Short mmCIF file of C-alpha atoms in Angstrom, two decimals:
data_model
loop_
_atom_site.label_atom_id
_atom_site.label_comp_id
_atom_site.label_asym_id
_atom_site.label_seq_id
_atom_site.Cartn_x
_atom_site.Cartn_y
_atom_site.Cartn_z
CA MET C 1 -7.08 21.77 -13.09
CA ILE C 2 -3.43 22.10 -14.26
CA ARG C 3 -2.71 24.51 -11.40
CA PHE C 4 -4.41 22.11 -8.98
CA ILE C 5 -2.21 19.20 -10.16
CA GLY C 6 0.95 21.35 -10.13
CA LEU C 7 0.40 22.39 -6.51
CA ARG C 8 -0.08 18.78 -5.42
CA VAL C 9 3.08 17.66 -7.24
CA LEU C 10 5.13 20.46 -5.64
CA GLN C 11 3.81 19.47 -2.21
CA ALA C 12 4.93 15.88 -2.83
CA VAL C 13 8.60 16.82 -3.48
CA PRO C 14 9.56 17.76 0.13
CA VAL C 15 7.63 14.72 1.38
CA LEU C 16 9.68 12.44 -0.88
CA VAL C 17 13.00 14.02 0.13
CA GLY C 18 12.11 13.99 3.82
CA SER C 19 10.91 10.39 3.79
CA THR C 20 14.01 9.13 1.98
CA PHE C 21 16.22 11.01 4.45
CA VAL C 22 14.45 9.44 7.43
CA ILE C 23 14.56 5.96 5.88
CA TYR C 24 18.25 6.28 5.06
CA ALA C 25 18.99 7.55 8.58
CA LEU C 26 17.17 4.60 10.16
CA VAL C 27 19.04 2.11 7.97
CA PHE C 28 22.33 3.87 8.74
CA ALA C 29 21.60 3.61 12.47
CA LEU C 30 21.09 -0.17 12.38
CA PRO C 31 23.68 -2.00 14.48
CA GLY C 32 26.26 -4.29 12.93
CA ASP C 33 28.49 -4.22 9.89
CA PRO C 34 26.61 -5.16 6.68
CA ILE C 35 29.86 -6.13 4.92
CA VAL C 36 30.70 -8.62 7.67
CA ALA C 37 27.11 -9.94 7.58
CA LEU C 38 27.45 -10.43 3.83
CA PHE C 39 30.14 -13.07 4.38
CA GLY C 40 28.08 -14.97 6.97
CA ASP C 41 30.24 -17.20 9.19
CA ARG C 42 33.37 -16.58 7.12
CA THR C 43 35.87 -13.89 8.00
CA PRO C 44 36.18 -11.43 5.11
CA ASN C 45 39.55 -10.55 3.66
CA PRO C 46 40.41 -7.03 4.94
CA ALA C 47 41.28 -5.81 1.44
CA VAL C 48 38.04 -7.16 -0.02
CA ALA C 49 36.02 -5.70 2.85
CA ALA C 50 37.67 -2.30 2.38
CA ARG C 51 36.97 -2.35 -1.36
CA LEU C 52 33.30 -3.21 -0.76
CA ARG C 53 32.96 -0.42 1.81
CA GLU C 54 34.42 2.01 -0.69
CA GLN C 55 32.16 0.71 -3.47
CA TYR C 56 29.02 1.23 -1.39
CA HIS C 57 30.34 4.48 0.23
CA LEU C 58 30.17 2.85 3.66
CA ASP C 59 33.54 4.39 4.55
CA GLN C 60 32.11 7.91 4.31
CA PRO C 61 29.96 9.96 6.73
CA PHE C 62 26.21 9.51 6.76
CA ILE C 63 25.34 12.74 4.96
CA ILE C 64 27.79 11.96 2.12
CA GLN C 65 26.28 8.51 1.75
CA TYR C 66 22.81 10.01 1.60
CA LEU C 67 23.80 12.59 -1.02
CA HIS C 68 25.38 9.84 -3.14
CA TYR C 69 22.15 7.87 -2.90
CA LEU C 70 19.92 10.88 -3.63
CA GLY C 71 22.01 11.80 -6.66
CA GLY C 72 21.67 8.26 -7.97
CA VAL C 73 17.88 8.33 -7.50
CA VAL C 74 17.65 11.61 -9.45
CA ARG C 75 19.59 9.93 -12.30
CA GLY C 76 17.35 6.86 -12.10
CA ASP C 77 20.09 4.73 -10.50
CA PHE C 78 18.88 2.94 -7.36
CA GLY C 79 22.25 1.40 -6.66
CA THR C 80 23.43 -2.19 -6.44
CA SER C 81 22.61 -4.83 -3.85
CA PHE C 82 25.37 -6.54 -1.90
CA THR C 83 24.91 -9.58 -4.13
CA GLY C 84 25.94 -7.49 -7.14
CA GLU C 85 22.49 -7.32 -8.74
CA PRO C 86 21.22 -3.83 -9.65
CA VAL C 87 18.33 -2.77 -7.43
CA ALA C 88 16.50 -1.64 -10.58
CA ASP C 89 16.52 -5.26 -11.80
CA ILE C 90 15.19 -6.44 -8.42
CA LEU C 91 12.40 -3.89 -8.67
CA ALA C 92 11.59 -4.88 -12.25
CA ARG C 93 11.24 -8.50 -11.11
CA THR C 94 9.32 -8.03 -7.84
CA PHE C 95 7.37 -4.79 -8.06
CA PRO C 96 4.86 -5.94 -10.74
CA VAL C 97 3.95 -8.88 -8.50
CA THR C 98 3.29 -6.65 -5.49
CA LEU C 99 1.40 -4.18 -7.66
CA ARG C 100 -0.86 -6.99 -8.95
CA LEU C 101 -1.43 -8.19 -5.40
CA ALA C 102 -2.23 -4.68 -4.11
CA ALA C 103 -4.47 -3.86 -7.10
CA LEU C 104 -6.41 -7.11 -6.67
CA ALA C 105 -6.76 -6.43 -2.95
CA LEU C 106 -7.96 -2.89 -3.68
CA VAL C 107 -10.62 -4.17 -6.10
CA LEU C 108 -11.86 -6.65 -3.47
CA GLU C 109 -11.80 -3.93 -0.82
CA ILE C 110 -13.85 -1.51 -2.93
CA THR C 111 -16.32 -4.12 -4.15
CA VAL C 112 -17.04 -5.70 -0.78
CA GLY C 113 -16.64 -2.59 1.37
CA VAL C 114 -18.71 -0.14 -0.66
CA THR C 115 -21.45 -2.67 -1.50
CA LEU C 116 -21.96 -3.86 2.09
CA GLY C 117 -21.59 -0.29 3.42
CA LEU C 118 -24.20 1.05 0.98
CA VAL C 119 -26.75 -1.66 1.75
CA SER C 120 -26.08 -1.39 5.48
CA GLY C 121 -26.41 2.41 5.44
CA LEU C 122 -29.70 2.28 3.53
CA ARG C 123 -30.99 -0.27 6.07
CA ALA C 124 -29.53 1.44 9.14
CA GLY C 125 -30.90 0.05 12.40
CA GLY C 126 -32.00 -3.27 10.93
CA PRO C 127 -30.67 -6.78 11.56
CA PHE C 128 -28.50 -6.75 8.42
CA ASP C 129 -26.91 -3.48 9.53
CA ALA C 130 -26.22 -4.83 13.02
CA SER C 131 -24.69 -8.03 11.64
CA VAL C 132 -22.41 -6.12 9.26
CA LEU C 133 -21.23 -3.79 12.03
CA VAL C 134 -20.38 -6.69 14.36
CA LEU C 135 -18.60 -8.66 11.63
CA SER C 136 -16.58 -5.63 10.48
CA LEU C 137 -15.54 -4.87 14.07
CA LEU C 138 -14.33 -8.46 14.52
CA VAL C 139 -12.27 -8.31 11.32
CA ILE C 140 -10.69 -4.95 12.23
CA SER C 141 -9.62 -6.30 15.64
CA VAL C 142 -7.58 -9.16 14.11
CA PRO C 143 -3.98 -8.46 12.93
CA VAL C 144 -3.28 -9.00 9.25
CA PHE C 145 -0.75 -11.79 9.84
CA VAL C 146 -3.36 -13.76 11.84
CA LEU C 147 -5.91 -13.32 9.03
CA ALA C 148 -3.31 -14.48 6.50
CA LEU C 149 -2.37 -17.58 8.51
CA VAL C 150 -6.01 -18.51 9.18
CA ALA C 151 -6.96 -18.04 5.52
CA GLN C 152 -4.00 -20.15 4.43
CA ASP C 153 -4.88 -22.99 6.80
CA VAL C 154 -8.65 -22.96 6.20
CA PHE C 155 -8.94 -22.34 2.45
CA GLY C 156 -5.54 -23.57 1.30
CA VAL C 157 -4.88 -26.60 3.54
CA TRP C 158 -8.17 -27.87 5.03
CA LEU C 159 -10.62 -27.10 2.23
CA GLY C 160 -8.09 -27.19 -0.60
CA TRP C 161 -9.91 -24.51 -2.60
CA THR C 162 -6.64 -22.87 -3.62
CA ARG C 163 -2.89 -23.31 -3.31
CA PRO C 164 -1.61 -22.47 0.20
CA THR C 165 1.44 -20.81 -1.35
CA VAL C 166 1.84 -18.81 -4.56
CA GLY C 167 3.32 -20.70 -7.48
CA GLN C 168 5.97 -19.73 -10.01
CA GLY C 169 5.15 -16.49 -11.80
CA ALA C 170 2.48 -15.52 -9.23
CA PRO C 171 -0.63 -16.22 -11.39
CA ILE C 172 -3.81 -14.31 -10.57
CA GLN C 173 -5.63 -17.38 -9.25
CA ASP C 174 -2.87 -17.94 -6.70
CA LEU C 175 -2.98 -14.28 -5.63
CA LEU C 176 -6.72 -14.29 -4.82
CA LEU C 177 -6.32 -15.71 -1.31
CA PRO C 178 -3.38 -13.43 -0.32
CA ALA C 179 -5.27 -10.46 -1.78
CA ALA C 180 -8.38 -11.34 0.24
CA ALA C 181 -6.32 -11.57 3.45
CA LEU C 182 -4.63 -8.26 2.62
CA ALA C 183 -7.94 -6.53 1.82
CA ALA C 184 -10.00 -7.86 4.74
CA ILE C 185 -9.19 -5.19 7.33
CA GLY C 186 -9.40 -2.35 4.80
CA ALA C 187 -12.75 -3.66 3.51
CA ALA C 188 -14.12 -3.74 7.07
CA GLU C 189 -13.05 -0.11 7.56
CA ILE C 190 -14.62 0.88 4.22
CA VAL C 191 -17.87 -0.83 5.27
CA ARG C 192 -18.10 1.20 8.46
CA VAL C 193 -17.20 4.53 6.84
CA THR C 194 -19.53 3.98 3.87
CA ARG C 195 -22.35 2.89 6.15
CA ALA C 196 -22.02 6.00 8.33
CA THR C 197 -21.84 8.48 5.43
CA VAL C 198 -24.66 6.79 3.49
CA ALA C 199 -26.93 6.78 6.55
CA ASP C 200 -26.29 10.52 7.07
CA THR C 201 -26.71 11.39 3.39
CA ALA C 202 -29.93 9.39 3.07
CA ARG C 203 -31.57 11.66 5.66
CA MET C 204 -30.74 14.90 3.80
CA ASP C 205 -33.43 17.02 2.18
CA PHE C 206 -32.13 16.74 -1.41
CA VAL C 207 -32.36 12.92 -1.21
CA ARG C 208 -35.92 13.10 0.08
CA PHE C 209 -36.78 15.58 -2.67
CA ALA C 210 -35.35 13.23 -5.33
CA ALA C 211 -37.44 10.36 -3.96
CA ALA C 212 -40.53 12.60 -3.83
CA LYS C 213 -40.08 13.37 -7.56
CA GLY C 214 -40.77 9.71 -8.26
CA MET C 215 -37.21 8.52 -8.93
CA SER C 216 -36.60 4.85 -8.28
CA ARG C 217 -34.94 3.80 -5.04
CA GLY C 218 -31.97 2.36 -6.92
CA HIS C 219 -31.45 5.56 -8.92
CA VAL C 220 -31.59 7.69 -5.77
CA ALA C 221 -29.16 5.37 -4.00
CA ARG C 222 -26.62 5.35 -6.85
CA VAL C 223 -26.78 8.95 -8.08
CA HIS C 224 -27.72 11.01 -5.03
CA VAL C 225 -26.70 8.99 -1.98
CA LEU C 226 -23.60 7.06 -3.03
CA ARG C 227 -21.80 9.82 -4.96
CA ASN C 228 -22.27 12.34 -2.15
CA SER C 229 -20.96 9.78 0.36
CA LEU C 230 -17.76 8.85 -1.48
CA ILE C 231 -15.28 11.56 -0.41
CA PRO C 232 -14.57 10.02 3.04
CA VAL C 233 -14.40 6.60 1.36
CA VAL C 234 -11.93 7.80 -1.28
CA THR C 235 -9.76 9.31 1.48
CA LEU C 236 -9.70 6.01 3.34
CA LEU C 237 -8.96 4.07 0.15
CA GLY C 238 -5.89 6.23 -0.51
CA THR C 239 -4.65 5.64 3.04
CA ASN C 240 -5.41 1.93 2.83
CA PHE C 241 -3.34 1.55 -0.32
CA GLY C 242 -0.26 2.63 1.62
CA THR C 243 -1.24 0.26 4.41
CA MET C 244 -1.51 -2.52 1.83
CA LEU C 245 2.04 -1.91 0.65
CA ALA C 246 3.23 -2.25 4.25
CA GLY C 247 0.98 -5.23 4.95
CA ALA C 248 2.20 -6.90 1.77
CA THR C 249 5.51 -7.54 3.55
CA VAL C 250 3.72 -9.84 6.01
CA VAL C 251 1.25 -11.39 3.56
CA GLU C 252 3.93 -12.08 0.96
CA GLY C 253 5.99 -13.81 3.63
CA VAL C 254 3.08 -16.04 4.68
CA PHE C 255 2.07 -17.02 1.14
CA ASN C 256 5.59 -17.02 -0.32
CA VAL C 257 4.73 -14.31 -2.85
CA PRO C 258 7.85 -13.27 -4.83
CA GLY C 259 7.16 -9.55 -4.46
CA VAL C 260 8.70 -6.41 -3.00
CA GLY C 261 7.50 -7.16 0.54
CA ARG C 262 9.30 -10.48 0.86
CA THR C 263 12.41 -9.06 -0.85
CA LEU C 264 12.38 -6.10 1.52
CA TYR C 265 12.18 -8.37 4.56
CA GLN C 266 15.10 -10.46 3.31
CA ALA C 267 17.14 -7.31 2.62
CA ILE C 268 16.50 -6.06 6.17
CA ILE C 269 17.66 -9.39 7.61
CA ARG C 270 20.86 -9.23 5.53
CA GLY C 271 21.44 -5.56 6.40
CA GLU C 272 21.44 -4.44 2.74
CA GLY C 273 20.95 -0.70 3.27
CA PRO C 274 20.88 0.38 -0.42
CA THR C 275 18.31 -2.29 -1.29
CA VAL C 276 16.10 -1.49 1.70
CA VAL C 277 16.12 2.26 1.08
CA SER C 278 15.49 1.89 -2.66
CA LEU C 279 12.57 -0.50 -2.20
CA VAL C 280 10.96 1.71 0.44
CA THR C 281 11.57 4.81 -1.68
CA VAL C 282 9.66 3.27 -4.57
CA MET C 283 6.81 2.44 -2.17
CA VAL C 284 6.80 6.07 -1.00
CA VAL C 285 6.64 7.27 -4.62
CA VAL C 286 3.70 4.95 -5.31
CA TYR C 287 1.97 6.19 -2.15
CA LEU C 288 2.45 9.83 -3.24
CA VAL C 289 1.07 9.05 -6.70
CA VAL C 290 -1.97 7.41 -5.11
CA GLY C 291 -2.39 10.50 -2.93
CA LEU C 292 -2.36 12.67 -6.06
CA VAL C 293 -4.99 10.45 -7.68
CA VAL C 294 -7.12 10.76 -4.53
CA ASP C 295 -6.87 14.56 -4.71
CA LEU C 296 -7.97 14.45 -8.35
CA LEU C 297 -10.93 12.26 -7.42
CA TYR C 298 -11.89 14.87 -4.80
CA ALA C 299 -12.02 17.46 -7.55
CA VAL C 300 -14.15 15.17 -9.73
CA LEU C 301 -16.60 14.29 -6.95
CA ASP C 302 -16.88 17.85 -5.61
CA PRO C 303 -15.84 20.67 -8.02
CA ARG C 304 -15.84 23.12 -5.10
CA ILE C 305 -12.58 21.56 -3.89
CA ARG C 306 -10.92 22.21 -7.28
CA HIS C 307 -12.06 25.82 -7.41
CA ALA C 308 -11.11 26.46 -3.78
CA SER C 309 -7.53 25.38 -4.58
#
């Protein structure tokens, strides 16, 4: 198992370096002068502008800027935003909020997606199965920002079941509606994948043998059908978590959630390269960690994967 984990960690290193390089290159290629944008409509003093460019290494070639940034990341220094606040402080303030939102959305996605997918797969071909397939297809076809706006209007404004925007401190009860909007598309995908794998697994000989031995239908469904259907679901969950981090940018903007997504959007608008790259880098690290956890779950669900590695 240690060798298995070590190989996955080593594979993640070039991915992290490559992704940060691409992100930094894209930010570097953005048009405009971020120092001029920092002053808004005012004309910056040339001496002040020159000092700021030197402070943020903007007067040096791209590769030198990137190496400065990479060296800072290795030392745990994510740099300073153009407002003078350390990016580490911004992350400490916003990242826990986004993590709570994504974790809550993931719980909703697993609960709704796996439950509906399991029941639908065990009743494949019936009216419940057909209804779930149609509903999941409708949800998948709607963009996340449309789902967020509709949920905000219906449940937050018209029905008044919850606040239409997230309050100070982002309490859990205020995050339920944004989390549901964020999880909706992923849950619909989990439903379809779970339904397909459960329907295939339920027809296998070992499942029929377990039922023939007199085991209860619930025991067969939980132990023999569901566990052997989870590897495709776990793969999709790992991918969906990364999609959630990206979708959080939109959802946090709609519901005014004080998280990384909204901060990232504001940093892009202001042209704050160091802040943008650092926030995205942290998201990449989280995505790689989730990928490692998914690989470990593979090994738990199917020991043949661990031994083959």
